[in-house]
Tab-separated table of N, CA, C and O in Angstrom:
chain	number	residue	atom	x	y	z
A	186	MET	N	1.259	-11.934	16.687
A	186	MET	CA	2.247	-11.605	15.672
A	186	MET	C	2.582	-10.121	15.779
A	186	MET	O	1.699	-9.280	15.859
A	187	THR	N	3.854	-9.817	15.763
A	187	THR	CA	4.313	-8.433	15.848
A	187	THR	C	4.607	-7.915	14.450
A	187	THR	O	5.294	-8.562	13.670
A	188	ILE	N	4.088	-6.751	14.165
A	188	ILE	CA	4.319	-6.135	12.869
A	188	ILE	C	5.660	-5.405	12.910
A	188	ILE	O	5.984	-4.754	13.896
A	189	GLN	N	6.448	-5.568	11.867
A	189	GLN	CA	7.773	-4.955	11.791
A	189	GLN	C	7.750	-3.832	10.757
A	189	GLN	O	7.659	-4.088	9.570
A	190	ILE	N	7.826	-2.602	11.249
A	190	ILE	CA	7.824	-1.431	10.366
A	190	ILE	C	8.916	-0.485	10.827
A	190	ILE	O	9.100	-0.275	12.019
A	191	PHE	N	9.615	0.063	9.860
A	191	PHE	CA	10.659	1.045	10.145
A	191	PHE	C	10.359	2.292	9.325
A	191	PHE	O	10.140	2.207	8.115
A	192	VAL	N	10.329	3.432	9.959
A	192	VAL	CA	10.105	4.697	9.270
A	192	VAL	C	11.407	5.485	9.272
A	192	VAL	O	11.971	5.764	10.322
A	193	ASP	N	11.881	5.801	8.080
A	193	ASP	CA	13.100	6.582	7.900
A	193	ASP	C	12.704	8.045	7.697
A	193	ASP	O	12.163	8.401	6.641
A	194	GLN	N	12.952	8.866	8.690
A	194	GLN	CA	12.577	10.280	8.615
A	194	GLN	C	13.345	11.025	7.515
A	194	GLN	O	12.923	12.094	7.093
A	195	GLN	N	14.461	10.463	7.062
A	195	GLN	CA	15.261	11.108	6.024
A	195	GLN	C	14.857	10.663	4.611
A	195	GLN	O	15.351	11.212	3.628
A	196	ALA	N	13.986	9.677	4.505
A	196	ALA	CA	13.569	9.150	3.199
A	196	ALA	C	12.716	10.178	2.461
A	196	ALA	O	12.019	10.987	3.088
A	197	PRO	N	12.751	10.141	1.135
A	197	PRO	CA	11.938	11.092	0.374
A	197	PRO	C	10.437	10.794	0.463
A	197	PRO	O	9.619	11.690	0.282
A	198	GLU	N	10.070	9.546	0.761
A	198	GLU	CA	8.666	9.175	0.886
A	198	GLU	C	8.126	9.660	2.233
A	198	GLU	O	8.806	9.576	3.248
A	199	ALA	N	6.902	10.110	2.220
A	199	ALA	CA	6.250	10.551	3.456
A	199	ALA	C	6.130	9.366	4.416
A	199	ALA	O	6.008	8.218	3.979
A	200	PRO	N	6.153	9.618	5.717
A	200	PRO	CA	6.036	8.521	6.687
A	200	PRO	C	4.793	7.654	6.486
A	200	PRO	O	4.868	6.432	6.570
A	201	TYR	N	3.645	8.275	6.166
A	201	TYR	CA	2.444	7.455	5.972
A	201	TYR	C	2.628	6.501	4.789
A	201	TYR	O	2.169	5.365	4.819
A	202	GLU	N	3.317	6.965	3.746
A	202	GLU	CA	3.548	6.119	2.569
A	202	GLU	C	4.503	4.976	2.908
A	202	GLU	O	4.354	3.859	2.414
A	203	GLN	N	5.484	5.230	3.752
A	203	GLN	CA	6.390	4.166	4.182
A	203	GLN	C	5.623	3.101	4.967
A	203	GLN	O	5.823	1.901	4.747
A	204	VAL	N	4.743	3.537	5.854
A	204	VAL	CA	3.932	2.599	6.639
A	204	VAL	C	3.031	1.803	5.700
A	204	VAL	O	2.955	0.578	5.770
A	205	ARG	N	2.344	2.506	4.795
A	205	ARG	CA	1.447	1.848	3.839
A	205	ARG	C	2.189	0.817	3.005
A	205	ARG	O	1.764	-0.325	2.871
A	206	ALA	N	3.317	1.207	2.456
A	206	ALA	CA	4.076	0.321	1.579
A	206	ALA	C	4.589	-0.911	2.322
A	206	ALA	O	4.556	-2.026	1.781
A	207	GLN	N	5.050	-0.731	3.533
A	207	GLN	CA	5.592	-1.863	4.283
A	207	GLN	C	4.503	-2.845	4.700
A	207	GLN	O	4.695	-4.067	4.600
A	208	ILE	N	3.361	-2.334	5.139
A	208	ILE	CA	2.267	-3.243	5.500
A	208	ILE	C	1.769	-3.966	4.256
A	208	ILE	O	1.535	-5.182	4.273
A	209	SER	N	1.634	-3.252	3.164
A	209	SER	CA	1.182	-3.859	1.911
A	209	SER	C	2.144	-4.955	1.457
A	209	SER	O	1.724	-6.057	1.094
A	210	ALA	N	3.430	-4.667	1.489
A	210	ALA	CA	4.427	-5.653	1.072
A	210	ALA	C	4.414	-6.880	1.983
A	210	ALA	O	4.519	-8.019	1.516
A	211	GLN	N	4.272	-6.666	3.284
A	211	GLN	CA	4.252	-7.789	4.217
A	211	GLN	C	2.990	-8.632	4.034
A	211	GLN	O	3.030	-9.855	4.153
A	212	ALA	N	1.874	-7.987	3.721
A	212	ALA	CA	0.635	-8.726	3.469
A	212	ALA	C	0.745	-9.518	2.167
A	212	ALA	O	0.376	-10.692	2.110
A	213	ARG	N	1.273	-8.890	1.120
A	213	ARG	CA	1.450	-9.570	-0.171
A	213	ARG	C	2.435	-10.713	-0.060
A	213	ARG	O	2.257	-11.759	-0.677
A	214	GLY	N	3.501	-10.501	0.717
A	214	GLY	CA	4.549	-11.511	0.826
A	214	GLY	C	4.246	-12.628	1.805
A	214	GLY	O	4.995	-13.593	1.903
A	215	GLY	N	3.167	-12.508	2.560
A	215	GLY	CA	2.791	-13.566	3.482
A	215	GLY	C	3.322	-13.402	4.901
A	215	GLY	O	2.999	-14.202	5.777
A	216	ALA	N	4.140	-12.382	5.135
A	216	ALA	CA	4.640	-12.155	6.491
A	216	ALA	C	3.496	-11.748	7.418
A	216	ALA	O	3.549	-11.998	8.623
A	217	LEU	N	2.474	-11.132	6.849
A	217	LEU	CA	1.242	-10.797	7.580
A	217	LEU	C	0.107	-11.556	6.904
A	217	LEU	O	-0.488	-11.086	5.940
A	218	PRO	N	-0.185	-12.772	7.360
A	218	PRO	CA	-1.221	-13.574	6.708
A	218	PRO	C	-2.611	-12.951	6.847
A	218	PRO	O	-2.862	-12.145	7.754
A	219	ALA	N	-3.502	-13.348	5.951
A	219	ALA	CA	-4.886	-12.878	6.015
A	219	ALA	C	-5.451	-13.166	7.397
A	219	ALA	O	-5.209	-14.218	7.979
A	220	GLY	N	-6.176	-12.190	7.924
A	220	GLY	CA	-6.777	-12.333	9.235
A	220	GLY	C	-5.925	-11.809	10.377
A	220	GLY	O	-6.384	-11.730	11.509
A	221	THR	N	-4.682	-11.448	10.087
A	221	THR	CA	-3.804	-10.913	11.135
A	221	THR	C	-4.363	-9.582	11.617
A	221	THR	O	-4.657	-8.699	10.822
A	222	LYS	N	-4.504	-9.462	12.922
A	222	LYS	CA	-4.988	-8.204	13.509
A	222	LYS	C	-3.829	-7.213	13.561
A	222	LYS	O	-2.751	-7.533	14.040
A	223	LEU	N	-4.077	-6.027	13.054
A	223	LEU	CA	-3.071	-4.971	13.076
A	223	LEU	C	-3.173	-4.185	14.377
A	223	LEU	O	-4.234	-4.147	15.000
A	224	PRO	N	-2.088	-3.536	14.761
A	224	PRO	CA	-2.147	-2.685	15.959
A	224	PRO	C	-3.157	-1.559	15.751
A	224	PRO	O	-3.440	-1.178	14.614
A	225	THR	N	-3.638	-1.019	16.842
A	225	THR	CA	-4.510	0.151	16.724
A	225	THR	C	-3.721	1.298	16.110
A	225	THR	O	-2.479	1.307	16.149
A	226	VAL	N	-4.438	2.249	15.579
A	226	VAL	CA	-3.793	3.429	14.998
A	226	VAL	C	-2.918	4.100	16.058
A	226	VAL	O	-1.741	4.392	15.816
A	227	ARG	N	-3.478	4.311	17.218
A	227	ARG	CA	-2.716	4.980	18.278
A	227	ARG	C	-1.527	4.138	18.734
A	227	ARG	O	-0.448	4.649	18.983
A	228	GLY	N	-1.743	2.831	18.837
A	228	GLY	CA	-0.659	1.953	19.276
A	228	GLY	C	0.506	1.943	18.303
A	228	GLY	O	1.670	2.036	18.713
A	229	LEU	N	0.190	1.849	17.014
A	229	LEU	CA	1.260	1.834	16.012
A	229	LEU	C	1.927	3.203	15.932
A	229	LEU	O	3.155	3.290	15.803
A	230	ALA	N	1.135	4.258	16.036
A	230	ALA	CA	1.712	5.608	16.008
A	230	ALA	C	2.695	5.787	17.157
A	230	ALA	O	3.800	6.309	16.967
A	231	GLU	N	2.317	5.321	18.326
A	231	GLU	CA	3.197	5.426	19.488
A	231	GLU	C	4.466	4.598	19.287
A	231	GLU	O	5.574	5.052	19.570
A	232	GLN	N	4.298	3.392	18.780
A	232	GLN	CA	5.438	2.498	18.539
A	232	GLN	C	6.432	3.109	17.558
A	232	GLN	O	7.642	2.977	17.721
A	233	LEU	N	5.911	3.805	16.535
A	233	LEU	CA	6.761	4.367	15.488
A	233	LEU	C	7.178	5.813	15.743
A	233	LEU	O	7.970	6.373	14.985
A	234	GLY	N	6.616	6.429	16.775
A	234	GLY	CA	6.921	7.826	17.043
A	234	GLY	C	6.300	8.761	16.027
A	234	GLY	O	6.871	9.798	15.692
A	235	LEU	N	5.113	8.399	15.539
A	235	LEU	CA	4.414	9.205	14.542
A	235	LEU	C	3.124	9.759	15.138
A	235	LEU	O	2.634	9.259	16.153
A	236	ALA	N	2.566	10.730	14.470
A	236	ALA	CA	1.259	11.250	14.867
A	236	ALA	C	0.194	10.221	14.491
A	236	ALA	O	0.304	9.565	13.441
A	237	PRO	N	-0.837	10.074	15.313
A	237	PRO	CA	-1.906	9.124	14.981
A	237	PRO	C	-2.531	9.374	13.607
A	237	PRO	O	-2.875	8.421	12.902
A	238	ASN	N	-2.650	10.642	13.202
A	238	ASN	CA	-3.226	10.936	11.884
A	238	ASN	C	-2.385	10.372	10.749
A	238	ASN	O	-2.908	10.022	9.693
A	239	THR	N	-1.085	10.280	10.941
A	239	THR	CA	-0.197	9.720	9.920
A	239	THR	C	-0.499	8.245	9.720
A	239	THR	O	-0.635	7.772	8.583
A	240	VAL	N	-0.616	7.502	10.811
A	240	VAL	CA	-0.928	6.072	10.725
A	240	VAL	C	-2.353	5.879	10.207
A	240	VAL	O	-2.605	4.997	9.383
A	241	ALA	N	-3.283	6.724	10.645
A	241	ALA	CA	-4.666	6.627	10.172
A	241	ALA	C	-4.730	6.812	8.654
A	241	ALA	O	-5.474	6.109	7.963
A	242	LYS	N	-3.933	7.723	8.127
A	242	LYS	CA	-3.894	7.959	6.679
A	242	LYS	C	-3.388	6.714	5.957
A	242	LYS	O	-3.921	6.319	4.922
A	243	ALA	N	-2.362	6.073	6.505
A	243	ALA	CA	-1.834	4.835	5.913
A	243	ALA	C	-2.891	3.737	5.950
A	243	ALA	O	-3.096	3.026	4.957
A	244	TYR	N	-3.573	3.588	7.072
A	244	TYR	CA	-4.613	2.567	7.203
A	244	TYR	C	-5.750	2.820	6.207
A	244	TYR	O	-6.269	1.894	5.594
A	245	ARG	N	-6.155	4.088	6.030
A	245	ARG	CA	-7.216	4.403	5.064
A	245	ARG	C	-6.790	4.026	3.646
A	245	ARG	O	-7.577	3.462	2.886
A	246	ALA	N	-5.540	4.323	3.302
A	246	ALA	CA	-5.038	3.974	1.973
A	246	ALA	C	-5.003	2.455	1.800
A	246	ALA	O	-5.378	1.935	0.737
A	247	LEU	N	-4.569	1.742	2.827
A	247	LEU	CA	-4.528	0.276	2.763
A	247	LEU	C	-5.926	-0.313	2.631
A	247	LEU	O	-6.135	-1.281	1.892
A	248	GLU	N	-6.870	0.278	3.319
A	248	GLU	CA	-8.250	-0.203	3.215
A	248	GLU	C	-8.793	0.073	1.812
A	248	GLU	O	-9.440	-0.782	1.209
A	249	SER	N	-8.492	1.239	1.289
A	249	SER	CA	-8.916	1.589	-0.060
A	249	SER	C	-8.318	0.635	-1.095
A	249	SER	O	-8.961	0.287	-2.078
A	250	ASP	N	-7.087	0.190	-0.848
A	250	ASP	CA	-6.402	-0.744	-1.751
A	250	ASP	C	-6.860	-2.190	-1.558
A	250	ASP	O	-6.431	-3.073	-2.298
A	251	GLY	N	-7.680	-2.441	-0.533
A	251	GLY	CA	-8.150	-3.802	-0.282
A	251	GLY	C	-7.154	-4.662	0.464
A	251	GLY	O	-7.327	-5.876	0.558
A	252	VAL	N	-6.101	-4.050	0.997
A	252	VAL	CA	-5.077	-4.807	1.716
A	252	VAL	C	-5.542	-5.136	3.130
A	252	VAL	O	-5.258	-6.211	3.648
A	253	ILE	N	-6.250	-4.181	3.741
A	253	ILE	CA	-6.766	-4.416	5.088
A	253	ILE	C	-8.258	-4.136	5.100
A	253	ILE	O	-8.796	-3.497	4.186
A	254	GLU	N	-8.905	-4.615	6.143
A	254	GLU	CA	-10.309	-4.300	6.352
A	254	GLU	C	-10.491	-3.887	7.800
A	254	GLU	O	-9.843	-4.438	8.694
A	255	THR	N	-11.325	-2.887	7.998
A	255	THR	CA	-11.582	-2.404	9.343
A	255	THR	C	-12.945	-2.913	9.771
A	255	THR	O	-13.914	-2.788	9.029
A	256	ARG	N	-12.978	-3.499	10.946
A	256	ARG	CA	-14.211	-4.080	11.468
A	256	ARG	C	-14.718	-3.268	12.652
A	256	ARG	O	-14.889	-3.788	13.755
A	257	GLY	N	-14.905	-1.994	12.418
A	257	GLY	CA	-15.417	-1.108	13.460
A	257	GLY	C	-14.541	-1.111	14.697
A	257	GLY	O	-13.320	-1.003	14.601
A	258	ARG	N	-15.164	-1.308	15.846
A	258	ARG	CA	-14.428	-1.287	17.108
A	258	ARG	C	-13.570	-2.523	17.310
A	258	ARG	O	-12.780	-2.579	18.250
A	259	HIS	N	-13.733	-3.504	16.444
A	259	HIS	CA	-12.946	-4.739	16.581
A	259	HIS	C	-11.538	-4.583	16.020
A	259	HIS	O	-10.696	-5.444	16.229
A	260	GLY	N	-11.297	-3.528	15.270
A	260	GLY	CA	-9.958	-3.263	14.775
A	260	GLY	C	-9.782	-3.484	13.289
A	260	GLY	O	-10.741	-3.704	12.552
A	261	SER	N	-8.532	-3.441	12.862
A	261	SER	CA	-8.173	-3.611	11.459
A	261	SER	C	-7.415	-4.922	11.283
A	261	SER	O	-6.581	-5.285	12.121
A	262	TYR	N	-7.713	-5.604	10.192
A	262	TYR	CA	-7.150	-6.921	9.918
A	262	TYR	C	-6.647	-6.971	8.483
A	262	TYR	O	-7.177	-6.284	7.604
A	263	VAL	N	-5.659	-7.833	8.241
A	263	VAL	CA	-5.196	-8.064	6.882
A	263	VAL	C	-6.332	-8.770	6.149
A	263	VAL	O	-6.888	-9.753	6.648
A	264	ALA	N	-6.693	-8.251	4.989
A	264	ALA	CA	-7.797	-8.802	4.212
A	264	ALA	C	-7.385	-10.131	3.586
A	264	ALA	O	-6.195	-10.421	3.404
A	265	ALA	N	-8.392	-10.920	3.241
A	265	ALA	CA	-8.137	-12.192	2.565
A	265	ALA	C	-7.415	-11.920	1.254
A	265	ALA	O	-7.738	-10.985	0.530
A	266	ALA	N	-6.416	-12.719	0.980
A	266	ALA	CA	-5.601	-12.539	-0.226
A	266	ALA	C	-6.427	-12.832	-1.465
A	266	ALA	O	-7.219	-13.766	-1.492
A	267	GLY	N	-6.226	-12.030	-2.489
A	267	GLY	CA	-6.887	-12.259	-3.766
A	267	GLY	C	-6.066	-13.203	-4.619
A	267	GLY	O	-5.099	-13.814	-4.175
A	268	ASP	N	-6.453	-13.330	-5.844
A	268	ASP	CA	-5.757	-14.176	-6.799
A	268	ASP	C	-4.319	-13.690	-6.974
A	268	ASP	O	-4.065	-12.499	-7.080
A	269	ALA	N	-3.369	-14.597	-6.998
A	269	ALA	CA	-1.946	-14.240	-7.080
A	269	ALA	C	-1.633	-13.411	-8.320
A	269	ALA	O	-0.862	-12.450	-8.251
A	270	ALA	N	-2.224	-13.762	-9.452
A	270	ALA	CA	-1.963	-13.004	-10.680
A	270	ALA	C	-2.484	-11.576	-10.556
A	270	ALA	O	-1.829	-10.630	-10.992
A	271	GLN	N	-3.641	-11.423	-9.934
A	271	GLN	CA	-4.184	-10.075	-9.741
A	271	GLN	C	-3.301	-9.266	-8.808
A	271	GLN	O	-3.067	-8.084	-9.041
A	272	ARG	N	-2.791	-9.908	-7.767
A	272	ARG	CA	-1.912	-9.196	-6.842
A	272	ARG	C	-0.638	-8.760	-7.550
A	272	ARG	O	-0.155	-7.651	-7.359
A	273	GLU	N	-0.081	-9.643	-8.360
A	273	GLU	CA	1.150	-9.308	-9.070
A	273	GLU	C	0.908	-8.187	-10.076
A	273	GLU	O	1.716	-7.267	-10.200
A	274	ALA	N	-0.219	-8.249	-10.776
A	274	ALA	CA	-0.550	-7.190	-11.734
A	274	ALA	C	-0.756	-5.861	-11.019
A	274	ALA	O	-0.304	-4.813	-11.499
A	275	ALA	N	-1.413	-5.898	-9.874
A	275	ALA	CA	-1.638	-4.672	-9.113
A	275	ALA	C	-0.318	-4.077	-8.640
A	275	ALA	O	-0.130	-2.855	-8.671
A	276	ALA	N	0.600	-4.928	-8.218
A	276	ALA	CA	1.909	-4.445	-7.771
A	276	ALA	C	2.673	-3.812	-8.933
A	276	ALA	O	3.278	-2.747	-8.786
A	277	ALA	N	2.616	-4.451	-10.103
A	277	ALA	CA	3.292	-3.901	-11.277
A	277	ALA	C	2.669	-2.572	-11.692
A	277	ALA	O	3.378	-1.626	-12.050
A	278	ALA	N	1.358	-2.500	-11.624
A	278	ALA	CA	0.669	-1.262	-11.975
A	278	ALA	C	1.043	-0.143	-11.012
A	278	ALA	O	1.232	1.005	-11.419
A	279	GLN	N	1.171	-0.487	-9.744
A	279	GLN	CA	1.544	0.514	-8.738
A	279	GLN	C	2.947	1.051	-9.020
A	279	GLN	O	3.184	2.256	-8.962
A	280	VAL	N	3.867	0.157	-9.350
A	280	VAL	CA	5.230	0.578	-9.673
A	280	VAL	C	5.211	1.496	-10.893
A	280	VAL	O	5.856	2.545	-10.912
A	281	TYR	N	4.449	1.101	-11.922
A	281	TYR	CA	4.361	1.922	-13.119
A	281	TYR	C	3.780	3.308	-12.783
A	281	TYR	O	4.308	4.330	-13.219
A	282	ALA	N	2.697	3.339	-12.022
A	282	ALA	CA	2.049	4.612	-11.701
A	282	ALA	C	3.007	5.545	-10.960
A	282	ALA	O	3.082	6.741	-11.248
A	283	GLN	N	3.748	4.991	-10.011
A	283	GLN	CA	4.706	5.808	-9.266
A	283	GLN	C	5.807	6.320	-10.181
A	283	GLN	O	6.219	7.480	-10.095
A	284	ARG	N	6.276	5.469	-11.075
A	284	ARG	CA	7.336	5.865	-12.011
A	284	ARG	C	6.832	6.947	-12.968
A	284	ARG	O	7.514	7.935	-13.227
A	285	ALA	N	5.621	6.760	-13.492
A	285	ALA	CA	5.046	7.744	-14.408
A	285	ALA	C	4.885	9.092	-13.713
A	285	ALA	O	5.171	10.144	-14.301
A	286	GLN	N	4.469	9.057	-12.461
A	286	GLN	CA	4.317	10.300	-11.710
A	286	GLN	C	5.668	10.976	-11.499
A	286	GLN	O	5.801	12.182	-11.663
A	287	ARG	N	6.691	10.168	-11.146
A	287	ARG	CA	8.034	10.749	-10.961
A	287	ARG	C	8.568	11.343	-12.258
A	287	ARG	O	9.324	12.310	-12.240
A	288	LEU	N	8.183	10.764	-13.391
A	288	LEU	CA	8.618	11.285	-14.684
A	288	LEU	C	7.864	12.552	-15.084
A	288	LEU	O	8.200	13.187	-16.069
A	289	GLY	N	6.834	12.866	-14.319
A	289	GLY	CA	6.072	14.076	-14.590
A	289	GLY	C	4.974	13.896	-15.620
A	289	GLY	O	4.453	14.885	-16.147
A	290	LEU	N	4.612	12.652	-15.924
A	290	LEU	CA	3.545	12.416	-16.895
A	290	LEU	C	2.196	12.746	-16.265
A	290	LEU	O	1.958	12.442	-15.104
A	291	ASP	N	1.317	13.344	-17.063
A	291	ASP	CA	-0.034	13.568	-16.544
A	291	ASP	C	-0.816	12.260	-16.657
A	291	ASP	O	-0.375	11.299	-17.294
A	292	HIS	N	-1.971	12.227	-16.020
A	292	HIS	CA	-2.783	11.004	-15.946
A	292	HIS	C	-3.094	10.457	-17.341
A	292	HIS	O	-2.950	9.262	-17.606
A	293	GLY	N	-3.520	11.326	-18.245
A	293	GLY	CA	-3.889	10.893	-19.595
A	293	GLY	C	-2.733	10.282	-20.367
A	293	GLY	O	-2.886	9.257	-21.028
A	294	THR	N	-1.582	10.893	-20.287
A	294	THR	CA	-0.397	10.396	-20.982
A	294	THR	C	0.038	9.048	-20.418
A	294	THR	O	0.357	8.120	-21.167
A	295	ALA	N	0.015	8.928	-19.106
A	295	ALA	CA	0.387	7.659	-18.470
A	295	ALA	C	-0.594	6.556	-18.855
A	295	ALA	O	-0.193	5.423	-19.145
A	296	LEU	N	-1.873	6.886	-18.863
A	296	LEU	CA	-2.897	5.905	-19.215
A	296	LEU	C	-2.773	5.480	-20.677
A	296	LEU	O	-2.882	4.295	-21.009
A	297	THR	N	-2.503	6.426	-21.565
A	297	THR	CA	-2.323	6.109	-22.988
A	297	THR	C	-1.154	5.150	-23.179
A	297	THR	O	-1.243	4.199	-23.959
A	298	ALA	N	-0.067	5.363	-22.458
A	298	ALA	CA	1.099	4.482	-22.566
A	298	ALA	C	0.727	3.054	-22.156
A	298	ALA	O	1.130	2.078	-22.803
A	299	VAL	N	-0.056	2.916	-21.090
A	299	VAL	CA	-0.478	1.589	-20.637
A	299	VAL	C	-1.381	0.937	-21.675
A	299	VAL	O	-1.215	-0.239	-22.009
A	300	GLU	N	-2.340	1.694	-22.183
A	300	GLU	CA	-3.262	1.140	-23.167
A	300	GLU	C	-2.527	0.664	-24.421
A	300	GLU	O	-2.823	-0.400	-24.957
A	301	GLU	N	-1.545	1.434	-24.877
A	301	GLU	CA	-0.769	1.039	-26.054
A	301	GLU	C	0.048	-0.218	-25.772
A	301	GLU	O	0.125	-1.117	-26.614
A	302	ALA	N	0.643	-0.298	-24.606
A	302	ALA	CA	1.424	-1.480	-24.246
A	302	ALA	C	0.529	-2.713	-24.161
A	302	ALA	O	0.915	-3.804	-24.604
A	303	LEU	N	-0.651	-2.558	-23.594
A	303	LEU	CA	-1.582	-3.692	-23.499
A	303	LEU	C	-2.056	-4.130	-24.879
A	303	LEU	O	-2.130	-5.334	-25.170
A	304	ARG	N	-2.377	-3.168	-25.750
A	304	ARG	CA	-2.779	-3.526	-27.124
A	304	ARG	C	-1.670	-4.313	-27.812
A	304	ARG	O	-1.926	-5.332	-28.445
A	305	ALA	N	-0.442	-3.857	-27.674
A	305	ALA	CA	0.689	-4.539	-28.304
A	305	ALA	C	0.875	-5.929	-27.716
A	305	ALA	O	1.097	-6.900	-28.456
A	306	ALA	N	0.807	-6.050	-26.406
A	306	ALA	CA	1.025	-7.348	-25.752
A	306	ALA	C	-0.067	-8.345	-26.121
A	306	ALA	O	0.219	-9.518	-26.397
A	307	TYR	N	-1.301	-7.902	-26.142
A	307	TYR	CA	-2.398	-8.828	-26.421
A	307	TYR	C	-2.549	-9.105	-27.904
A	307	TYR	O	-3.115	-10.121	-28.288
A	308	ALA	N	-2.035	-8.227	-28.760
A	308	ALA	CA	-2.050	-8.481	-30.201
A	308	ALA	C	-1.110	-9.628	-30.544
A	308	ALA	O	-1.366	-10.393	-31.474
A	309	ASP	N	-0.024	-9.755	-29.762
A	309	ASP	CA	0.952	-10.816	-29.999
A	309	ASP	C	0.489	-12.147	-29.410
A	309	ASP	O	1.042	-13.196	-29.742
A	310	ALA	N	-0.491	-12.117	-28.541
A	310	ALA	CA	-0.921	-13.342	-27.848
A	310	ALA	C	-1.781	-14.228	-28.714
A	310	ALA	O	-2.354	-13.893	-29.647
């Protein structure tokens, strides 16, 4: 399976973030099923015309997010998919976090807004 990633050098997002977001979206959407072997860091960097450290940073973020797993010298693979509701909630939380950051909210203010929204939503349930 060939991974399809496009990096727009003119985009406001850093190249590593574009790589991270596209792999994450493809894994969530099923275009990259669980167990799919990803290209090596160097191979993908060469394919995209990026520095290997840029791709390595994206892979580390994806591993931290649980999207991929690295098996030492055997390479990196798309991790087994979690519960669909958890994936959807995580995606929504990611969108919120990015939006809150763009709005200039500090961590505490953003977290308070989420906690208040959750209290309101669960009070109605």
